[in-house]
PDB file of C-alpha atoms in Angstrom:
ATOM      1  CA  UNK A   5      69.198 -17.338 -44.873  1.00  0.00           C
ATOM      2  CA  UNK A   6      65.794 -15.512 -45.798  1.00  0.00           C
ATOM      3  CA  UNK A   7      64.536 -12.250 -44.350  1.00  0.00           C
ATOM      4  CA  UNK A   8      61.181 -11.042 -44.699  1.00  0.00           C
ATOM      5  CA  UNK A   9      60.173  -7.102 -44.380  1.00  0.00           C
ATOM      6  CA  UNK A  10      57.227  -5.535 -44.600  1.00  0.00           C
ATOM      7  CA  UNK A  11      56.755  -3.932 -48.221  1.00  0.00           C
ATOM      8  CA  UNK A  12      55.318  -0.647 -47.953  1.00  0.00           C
ATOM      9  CA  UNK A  13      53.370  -0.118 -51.221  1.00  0.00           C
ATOM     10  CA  UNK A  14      52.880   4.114 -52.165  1.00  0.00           C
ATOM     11  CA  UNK A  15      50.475   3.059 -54.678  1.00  0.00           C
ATOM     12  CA  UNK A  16      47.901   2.106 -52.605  1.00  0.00           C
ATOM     13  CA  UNK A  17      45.684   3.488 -50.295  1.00  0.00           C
ATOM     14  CA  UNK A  18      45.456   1.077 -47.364  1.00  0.00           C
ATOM     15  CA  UNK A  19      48.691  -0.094 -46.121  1.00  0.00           C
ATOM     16  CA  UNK A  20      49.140  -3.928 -45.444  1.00  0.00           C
ATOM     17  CA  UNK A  21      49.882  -5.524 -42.069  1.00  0.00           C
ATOM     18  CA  UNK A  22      52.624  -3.817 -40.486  1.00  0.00           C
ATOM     19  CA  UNK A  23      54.777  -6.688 -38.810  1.00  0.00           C
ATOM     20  CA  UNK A  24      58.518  -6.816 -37.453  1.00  0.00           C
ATOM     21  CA  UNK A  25      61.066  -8.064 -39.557  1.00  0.00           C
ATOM     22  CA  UNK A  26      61.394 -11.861 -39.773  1.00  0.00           C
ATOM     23  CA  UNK A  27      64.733 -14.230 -40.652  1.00  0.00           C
ATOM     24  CA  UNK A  28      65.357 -18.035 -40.886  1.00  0.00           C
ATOM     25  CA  UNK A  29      67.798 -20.150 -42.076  1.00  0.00           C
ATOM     26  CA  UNK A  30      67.123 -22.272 -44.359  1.00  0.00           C
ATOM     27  CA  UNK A  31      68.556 -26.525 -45.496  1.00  0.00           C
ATOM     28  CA  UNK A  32      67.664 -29.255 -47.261  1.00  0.00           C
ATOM     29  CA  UNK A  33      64.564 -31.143 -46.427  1.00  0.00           C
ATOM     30  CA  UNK A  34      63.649 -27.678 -44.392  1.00  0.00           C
ATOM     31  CA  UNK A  35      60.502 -26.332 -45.357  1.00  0.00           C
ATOM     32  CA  UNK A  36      59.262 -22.624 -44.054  1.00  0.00           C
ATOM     33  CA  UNK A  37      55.499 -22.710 -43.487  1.00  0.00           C
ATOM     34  CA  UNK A  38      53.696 -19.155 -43.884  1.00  0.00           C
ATOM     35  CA  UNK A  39      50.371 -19.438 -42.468  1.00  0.00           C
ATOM     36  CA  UNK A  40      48.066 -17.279 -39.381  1.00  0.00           C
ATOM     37  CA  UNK A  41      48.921 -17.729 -36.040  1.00  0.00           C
ATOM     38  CA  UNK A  42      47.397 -20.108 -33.923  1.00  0.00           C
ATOM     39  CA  UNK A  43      49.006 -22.177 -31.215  1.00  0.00           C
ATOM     40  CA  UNK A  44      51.529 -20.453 -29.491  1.00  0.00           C
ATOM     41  CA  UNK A  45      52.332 -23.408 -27.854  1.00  0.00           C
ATOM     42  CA  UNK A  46      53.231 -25.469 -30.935  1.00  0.00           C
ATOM     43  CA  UNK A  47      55.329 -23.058 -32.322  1.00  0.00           C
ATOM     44  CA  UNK A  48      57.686 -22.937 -29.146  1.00  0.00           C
ATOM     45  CA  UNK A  49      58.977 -26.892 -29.760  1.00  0.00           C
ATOM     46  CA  UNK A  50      60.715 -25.744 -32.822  1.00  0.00           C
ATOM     47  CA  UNK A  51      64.031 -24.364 -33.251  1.00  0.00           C
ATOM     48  CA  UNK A  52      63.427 -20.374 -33.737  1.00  0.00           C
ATOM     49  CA  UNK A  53      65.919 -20.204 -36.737  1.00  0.00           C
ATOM     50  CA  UNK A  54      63.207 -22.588 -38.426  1.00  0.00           C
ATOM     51  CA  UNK A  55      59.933 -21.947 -36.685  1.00  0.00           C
ATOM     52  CA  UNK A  56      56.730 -21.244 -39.219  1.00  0.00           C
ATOM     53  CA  UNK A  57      55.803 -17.823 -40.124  1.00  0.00           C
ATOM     54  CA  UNK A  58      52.950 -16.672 -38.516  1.00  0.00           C
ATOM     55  CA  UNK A  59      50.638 -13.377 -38.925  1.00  0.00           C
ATOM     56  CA  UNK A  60      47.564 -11.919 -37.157  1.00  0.00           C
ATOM     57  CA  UNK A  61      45.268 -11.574 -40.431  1.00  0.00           C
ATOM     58  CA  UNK A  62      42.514 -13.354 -41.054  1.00  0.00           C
ATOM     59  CA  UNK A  63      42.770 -13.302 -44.864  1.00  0.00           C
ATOM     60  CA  UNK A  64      46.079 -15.503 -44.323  1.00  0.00           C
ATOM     61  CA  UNK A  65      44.948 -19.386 -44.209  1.00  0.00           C
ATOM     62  CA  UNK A  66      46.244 -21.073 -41.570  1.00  0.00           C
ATOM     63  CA  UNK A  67      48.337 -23.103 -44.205  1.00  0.00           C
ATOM     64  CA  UNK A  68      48.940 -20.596 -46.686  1.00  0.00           C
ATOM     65  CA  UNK A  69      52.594 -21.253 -48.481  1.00  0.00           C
ATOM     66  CA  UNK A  70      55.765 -22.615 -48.225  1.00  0.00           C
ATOM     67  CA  UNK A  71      59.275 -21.588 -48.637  1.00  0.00           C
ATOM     68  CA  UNK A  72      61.887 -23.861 -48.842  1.00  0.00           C
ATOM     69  CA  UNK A  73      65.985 -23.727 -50.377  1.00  0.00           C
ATOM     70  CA  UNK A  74      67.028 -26.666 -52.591  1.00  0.00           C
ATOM     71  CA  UNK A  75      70.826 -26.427 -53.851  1.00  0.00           C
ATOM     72  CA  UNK A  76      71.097 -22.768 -52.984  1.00  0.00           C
ATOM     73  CA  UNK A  77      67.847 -21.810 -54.700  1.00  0.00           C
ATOM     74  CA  UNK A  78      65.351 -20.771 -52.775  1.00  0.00           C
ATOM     75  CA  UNK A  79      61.406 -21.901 -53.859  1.00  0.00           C
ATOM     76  CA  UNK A  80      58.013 -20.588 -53.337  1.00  0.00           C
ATOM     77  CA  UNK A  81      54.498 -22.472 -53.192  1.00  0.00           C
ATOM     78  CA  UNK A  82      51.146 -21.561 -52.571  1.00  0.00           C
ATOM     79  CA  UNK A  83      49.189 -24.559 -50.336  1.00  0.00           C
ATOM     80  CA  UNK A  84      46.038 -24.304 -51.187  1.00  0.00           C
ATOM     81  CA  UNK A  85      45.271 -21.048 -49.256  1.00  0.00           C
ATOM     82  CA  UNK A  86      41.445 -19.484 -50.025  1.00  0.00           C
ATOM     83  CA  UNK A  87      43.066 -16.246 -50.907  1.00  0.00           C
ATOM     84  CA  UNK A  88      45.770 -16.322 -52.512  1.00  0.00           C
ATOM     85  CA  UNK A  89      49.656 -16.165 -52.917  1.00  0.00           C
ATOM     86  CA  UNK A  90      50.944 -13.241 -54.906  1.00  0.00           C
ATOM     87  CA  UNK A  91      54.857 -13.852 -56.587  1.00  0.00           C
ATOM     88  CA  UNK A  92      55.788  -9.541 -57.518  1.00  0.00           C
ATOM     89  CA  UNK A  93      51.856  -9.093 -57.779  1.00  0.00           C
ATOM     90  CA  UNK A  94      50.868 -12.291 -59.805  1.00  0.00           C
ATOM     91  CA  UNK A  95      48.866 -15.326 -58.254  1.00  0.00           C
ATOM     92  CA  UNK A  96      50.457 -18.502 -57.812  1.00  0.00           C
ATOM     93  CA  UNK A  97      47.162 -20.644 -58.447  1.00  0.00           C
ATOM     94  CA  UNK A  98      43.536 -20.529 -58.237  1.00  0.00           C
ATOM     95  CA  UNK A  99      41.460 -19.846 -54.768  1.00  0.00           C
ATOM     96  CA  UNK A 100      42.103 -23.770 -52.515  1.00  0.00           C
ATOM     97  CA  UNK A 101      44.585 -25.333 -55.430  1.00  0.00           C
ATOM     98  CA  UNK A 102      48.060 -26.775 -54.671  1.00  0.00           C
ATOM     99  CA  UNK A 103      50.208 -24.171 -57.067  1.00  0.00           C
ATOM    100  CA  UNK A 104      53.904 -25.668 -58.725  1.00  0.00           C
ATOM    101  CA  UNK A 105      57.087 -24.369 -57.206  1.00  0.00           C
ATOM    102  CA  UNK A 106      58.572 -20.802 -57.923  1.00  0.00           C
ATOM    103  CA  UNK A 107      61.880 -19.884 -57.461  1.00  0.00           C
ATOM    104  CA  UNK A 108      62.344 -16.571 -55.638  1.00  0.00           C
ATOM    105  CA  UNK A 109      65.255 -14.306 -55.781  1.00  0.00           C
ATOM    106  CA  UNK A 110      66.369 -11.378 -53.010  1.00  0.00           C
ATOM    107  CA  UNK A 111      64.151  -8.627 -53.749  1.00  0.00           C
ATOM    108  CA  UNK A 112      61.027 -10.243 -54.496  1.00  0.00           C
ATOM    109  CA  UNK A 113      58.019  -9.117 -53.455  1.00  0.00           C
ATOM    110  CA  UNK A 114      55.443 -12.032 -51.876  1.00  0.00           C
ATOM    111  CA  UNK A 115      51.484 -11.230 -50.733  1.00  0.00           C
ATOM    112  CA  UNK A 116      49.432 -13.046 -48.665  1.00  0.00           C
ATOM    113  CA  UNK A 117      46.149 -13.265 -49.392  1.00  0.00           C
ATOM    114  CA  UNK A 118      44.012 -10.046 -50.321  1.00  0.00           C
ATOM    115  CA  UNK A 119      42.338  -7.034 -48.374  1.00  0.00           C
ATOM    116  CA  UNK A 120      39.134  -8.282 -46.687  1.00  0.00           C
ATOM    117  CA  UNK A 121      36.974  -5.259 -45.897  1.00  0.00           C
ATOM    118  CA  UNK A 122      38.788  -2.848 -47.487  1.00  0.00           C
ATOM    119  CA  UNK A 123      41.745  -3.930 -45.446  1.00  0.00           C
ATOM    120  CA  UNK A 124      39.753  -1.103 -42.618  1.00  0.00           C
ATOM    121  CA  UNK A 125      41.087  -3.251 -39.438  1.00  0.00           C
ATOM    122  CA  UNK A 126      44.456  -5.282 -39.091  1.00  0.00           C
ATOM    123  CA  UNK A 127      43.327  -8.238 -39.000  1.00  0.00           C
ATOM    124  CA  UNK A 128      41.570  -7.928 -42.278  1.00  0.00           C
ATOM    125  CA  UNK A 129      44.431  -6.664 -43.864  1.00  0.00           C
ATOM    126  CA  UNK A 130      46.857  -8.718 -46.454  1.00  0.00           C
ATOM    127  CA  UNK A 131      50.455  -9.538 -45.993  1.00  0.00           C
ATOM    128  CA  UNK A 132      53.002  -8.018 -48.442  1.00  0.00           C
ATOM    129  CA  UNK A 133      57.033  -8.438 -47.890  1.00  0.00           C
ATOM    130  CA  UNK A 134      60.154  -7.776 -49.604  1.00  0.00           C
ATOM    131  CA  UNK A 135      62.607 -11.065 -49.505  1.00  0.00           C
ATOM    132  CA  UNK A 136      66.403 -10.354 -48.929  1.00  0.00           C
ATOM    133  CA  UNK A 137      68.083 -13.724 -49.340  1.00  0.00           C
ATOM    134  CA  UNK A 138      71.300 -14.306 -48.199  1.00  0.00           C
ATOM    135  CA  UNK A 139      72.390 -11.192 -46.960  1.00  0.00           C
ATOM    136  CA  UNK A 140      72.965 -12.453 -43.509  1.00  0.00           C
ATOM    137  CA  UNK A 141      76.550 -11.256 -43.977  1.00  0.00           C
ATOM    138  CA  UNK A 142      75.770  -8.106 -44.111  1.00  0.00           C
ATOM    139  CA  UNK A 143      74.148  -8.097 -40.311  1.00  0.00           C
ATOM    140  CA  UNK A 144      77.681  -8.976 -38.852  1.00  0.00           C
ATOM    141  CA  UNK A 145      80.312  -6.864 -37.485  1.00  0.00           C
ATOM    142  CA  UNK A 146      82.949  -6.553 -40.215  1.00  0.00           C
ATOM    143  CA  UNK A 147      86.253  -4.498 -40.487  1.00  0.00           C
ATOM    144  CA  UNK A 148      83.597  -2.235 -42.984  1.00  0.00           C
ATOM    145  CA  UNK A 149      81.101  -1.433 -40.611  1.00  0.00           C
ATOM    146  CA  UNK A 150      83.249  -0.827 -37.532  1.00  0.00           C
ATOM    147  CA  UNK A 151      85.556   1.416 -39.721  1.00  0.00           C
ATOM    148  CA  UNK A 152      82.149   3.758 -40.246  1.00  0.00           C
ATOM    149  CA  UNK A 153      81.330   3.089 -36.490  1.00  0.00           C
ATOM    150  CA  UNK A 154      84.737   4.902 -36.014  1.00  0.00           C
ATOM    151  CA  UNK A 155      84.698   7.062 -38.423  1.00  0.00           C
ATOM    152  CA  UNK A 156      81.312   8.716 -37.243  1.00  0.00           C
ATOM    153  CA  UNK A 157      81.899   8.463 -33.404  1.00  0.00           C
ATOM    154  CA  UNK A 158      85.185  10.627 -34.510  1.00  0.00           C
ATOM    155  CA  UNK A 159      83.193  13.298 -35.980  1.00  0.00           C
ATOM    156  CA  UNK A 160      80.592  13.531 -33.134  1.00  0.00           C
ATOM    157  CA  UNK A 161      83.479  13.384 -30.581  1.00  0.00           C
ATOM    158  CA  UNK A 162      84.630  16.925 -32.009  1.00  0.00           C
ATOM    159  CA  UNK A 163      83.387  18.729 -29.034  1.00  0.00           C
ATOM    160  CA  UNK A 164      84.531  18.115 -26.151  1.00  0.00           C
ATOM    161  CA  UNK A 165      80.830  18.044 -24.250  1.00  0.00           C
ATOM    162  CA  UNK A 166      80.570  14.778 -26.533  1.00  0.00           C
ATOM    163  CA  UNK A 167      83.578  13.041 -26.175  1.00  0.00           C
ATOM    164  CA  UNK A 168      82.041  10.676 -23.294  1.00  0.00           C
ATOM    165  CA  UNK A 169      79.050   9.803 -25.272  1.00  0.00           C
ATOM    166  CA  UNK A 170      78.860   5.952 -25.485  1.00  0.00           C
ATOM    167  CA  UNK A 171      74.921   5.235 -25.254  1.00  0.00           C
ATOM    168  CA  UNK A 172      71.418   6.726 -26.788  1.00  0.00           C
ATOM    169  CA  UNK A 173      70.239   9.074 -23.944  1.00  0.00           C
ATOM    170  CA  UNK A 174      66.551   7.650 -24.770  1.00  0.00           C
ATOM    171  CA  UNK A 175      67.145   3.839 -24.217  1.00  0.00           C
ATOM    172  CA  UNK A 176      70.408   4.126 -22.734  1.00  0.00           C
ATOM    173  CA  UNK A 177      71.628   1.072 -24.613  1.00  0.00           C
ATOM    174  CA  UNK A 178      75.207   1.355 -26.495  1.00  0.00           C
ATOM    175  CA  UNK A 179      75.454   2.920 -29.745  1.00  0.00           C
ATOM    176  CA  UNK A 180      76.821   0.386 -31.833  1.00  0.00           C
ATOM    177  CA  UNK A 181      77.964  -0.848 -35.451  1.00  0.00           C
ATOM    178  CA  UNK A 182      75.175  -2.269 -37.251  1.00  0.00           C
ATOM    179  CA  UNK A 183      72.497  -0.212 -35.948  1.00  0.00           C
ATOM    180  CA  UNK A 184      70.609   2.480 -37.695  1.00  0.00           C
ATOM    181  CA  UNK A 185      71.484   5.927 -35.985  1.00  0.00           C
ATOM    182  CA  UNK A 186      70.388   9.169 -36.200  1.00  0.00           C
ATOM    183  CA  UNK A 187      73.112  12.134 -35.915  1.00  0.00           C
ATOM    184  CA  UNK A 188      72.004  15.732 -35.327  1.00  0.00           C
ATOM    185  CA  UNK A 189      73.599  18.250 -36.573  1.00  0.00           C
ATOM    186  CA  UNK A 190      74.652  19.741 -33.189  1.00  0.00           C
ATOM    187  CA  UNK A 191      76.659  15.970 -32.961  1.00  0.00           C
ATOM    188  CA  UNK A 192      74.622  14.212 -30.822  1.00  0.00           C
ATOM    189  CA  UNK A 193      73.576  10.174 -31.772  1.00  0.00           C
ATOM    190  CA  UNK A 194      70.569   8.256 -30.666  1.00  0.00           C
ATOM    191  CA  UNK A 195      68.845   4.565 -32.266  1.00  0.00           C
ATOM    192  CA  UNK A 196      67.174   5.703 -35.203  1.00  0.00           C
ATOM    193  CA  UNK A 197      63.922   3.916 -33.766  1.00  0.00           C
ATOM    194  CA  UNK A 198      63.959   5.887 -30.552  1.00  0.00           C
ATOM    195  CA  UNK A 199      64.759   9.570 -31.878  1.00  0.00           C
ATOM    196  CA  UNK A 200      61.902   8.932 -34.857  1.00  0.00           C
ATOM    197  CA  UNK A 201      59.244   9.873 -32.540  1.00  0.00           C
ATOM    198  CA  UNK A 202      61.175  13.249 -31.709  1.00  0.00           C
ATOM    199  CA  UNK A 203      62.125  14.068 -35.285  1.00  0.00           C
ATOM    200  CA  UNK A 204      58.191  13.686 -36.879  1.00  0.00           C
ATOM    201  CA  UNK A 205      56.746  15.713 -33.916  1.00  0.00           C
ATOM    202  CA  UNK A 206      57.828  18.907 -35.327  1.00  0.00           C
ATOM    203  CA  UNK A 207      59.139  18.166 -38.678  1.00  0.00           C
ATOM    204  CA  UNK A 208      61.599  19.531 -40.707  1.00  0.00           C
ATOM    205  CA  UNK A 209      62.460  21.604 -37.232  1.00  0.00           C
ATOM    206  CA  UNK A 210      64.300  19.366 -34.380  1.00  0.00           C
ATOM    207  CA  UNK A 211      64.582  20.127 -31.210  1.00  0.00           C
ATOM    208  CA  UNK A 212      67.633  18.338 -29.302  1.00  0.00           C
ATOM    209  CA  UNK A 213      66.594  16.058 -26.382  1.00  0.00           C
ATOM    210  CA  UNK A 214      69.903  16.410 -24.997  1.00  0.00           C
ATOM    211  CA  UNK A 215      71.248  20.270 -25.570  1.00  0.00           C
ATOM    212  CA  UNK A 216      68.369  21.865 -26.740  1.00  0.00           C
ATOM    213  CA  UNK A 217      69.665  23.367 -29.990  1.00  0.00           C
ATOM    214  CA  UNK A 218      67.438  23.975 -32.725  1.00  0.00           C
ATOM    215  CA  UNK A 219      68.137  22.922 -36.433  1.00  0.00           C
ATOM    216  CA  UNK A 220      66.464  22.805 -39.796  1.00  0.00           C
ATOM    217  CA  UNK A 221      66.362  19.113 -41.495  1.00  0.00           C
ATOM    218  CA  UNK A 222      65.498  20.581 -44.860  1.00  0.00           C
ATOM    219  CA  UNK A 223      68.058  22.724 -44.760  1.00  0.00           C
ATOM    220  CA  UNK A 224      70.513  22.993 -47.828  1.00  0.00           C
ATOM    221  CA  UNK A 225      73.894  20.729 -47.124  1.00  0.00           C
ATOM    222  CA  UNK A 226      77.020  22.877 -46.932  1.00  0.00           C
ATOM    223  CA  UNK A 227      80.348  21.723 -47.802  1.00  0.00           C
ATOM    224  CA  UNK A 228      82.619  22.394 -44.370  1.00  0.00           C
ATOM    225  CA  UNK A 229      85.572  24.962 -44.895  1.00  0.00           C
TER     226      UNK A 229
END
């Protein structure tokens, strides 16, 4: 399997496209197309899993690159996209030439195409992302990751106000192994992605949605007595 984040590069000044992570599986014979989105309609008679890559920019070609695995390696090309495939910041080929095959590795970094405009709107904005290849293990629910799901239900269970406290009070949805949480320091958990809002409003002071306490997240860790 292959899943593609968005890199967020400090370095420079204008961010690239901001897009939701992306995974697909990947055989033999099975080639990932990276290109701009089109036709919705197309897309939807292929198998998710191996569906093309698609983004809103307009500096991606509409056929920009391929990915593909051959005997467990998995390969980079550039299709002859006007500008540009980047492999960890170096072009694949020249502006409309076919470029040879790379082989990629998890952690690579892979741009398409190049700020347009200064990269001032989305859609003029490149695509950068960070590859994590074959890490799919890693999403599943092992004996590992439902240990910790114990393990830190049992400490935010310590008062008895908590000890019924099975969902995120902001989506209501189940708090769950393999999800990124965010624990308060009075004990209370909610989905990192729906406390966020909450915890940059006023930050480094939080306010608890759900008891109202007041803490410090700069505040110096203390060992427990």
């Amino acid at each position: 399997s292959i899943r593609m984040t968005p890199f967020i590069d400090h370095s420079s000044t204008t961010p690239a496209l901001y897009f939701e992570p992306i995974e697909r599986r990947g055989k033999s014979g099975n080639v990932i197309r990276l290109g701009r989105y089109t036709d919705k309609k197309e897309m939807s008679k292929l198998e998710a899993a191996y569906a093309p890559v698609v983004f809103k920019s307009k500096v991606v070609s509409r056929a920009h690159a391929e990915i593909w695995v051959e005997d467990g390696q998995w390969f980079v090309k550039d299709i002859k996209s006007s500008s540009g495939t980047f492999l960890n910041h170096i072009r694949l080929s020249p502006a409309c030439q076919l470029s040879q095959a790379f082989p990629i590795k998890d952690g690579d970094i892979i741009q398409l195409g190049m700020d347009f405009r200064g990269g001032s709107e989305e859609v003029y904005k490149c695509v950068k992302m960070r590859l994590e290849i074959n890490r799919s293990w890693q999403k599943r629910i092992n004996n590992f990751n439902v240990s910790a799901h114990t393990r830190l239900r049992s400490l935010t269970q310590s008062q008895p106000t908590q000890a019924q406290q099975q969902e995120c009070s902001i989506c209501l949805v189940s708090v769950a192994p393999c999800q990124s949480l965010f624990v308060a320091p009075c004990s209370h958990v909610w989905h990192y992605k729906c406390i966020r809002p909450i915890i940059i409003r006023n930050y480094p002071q939080f306010l608890c949605p759900n008891c109202r306490a007041v803490c410090d997240l700069e505040a110096d860790v203390e060992v427990p007595d």
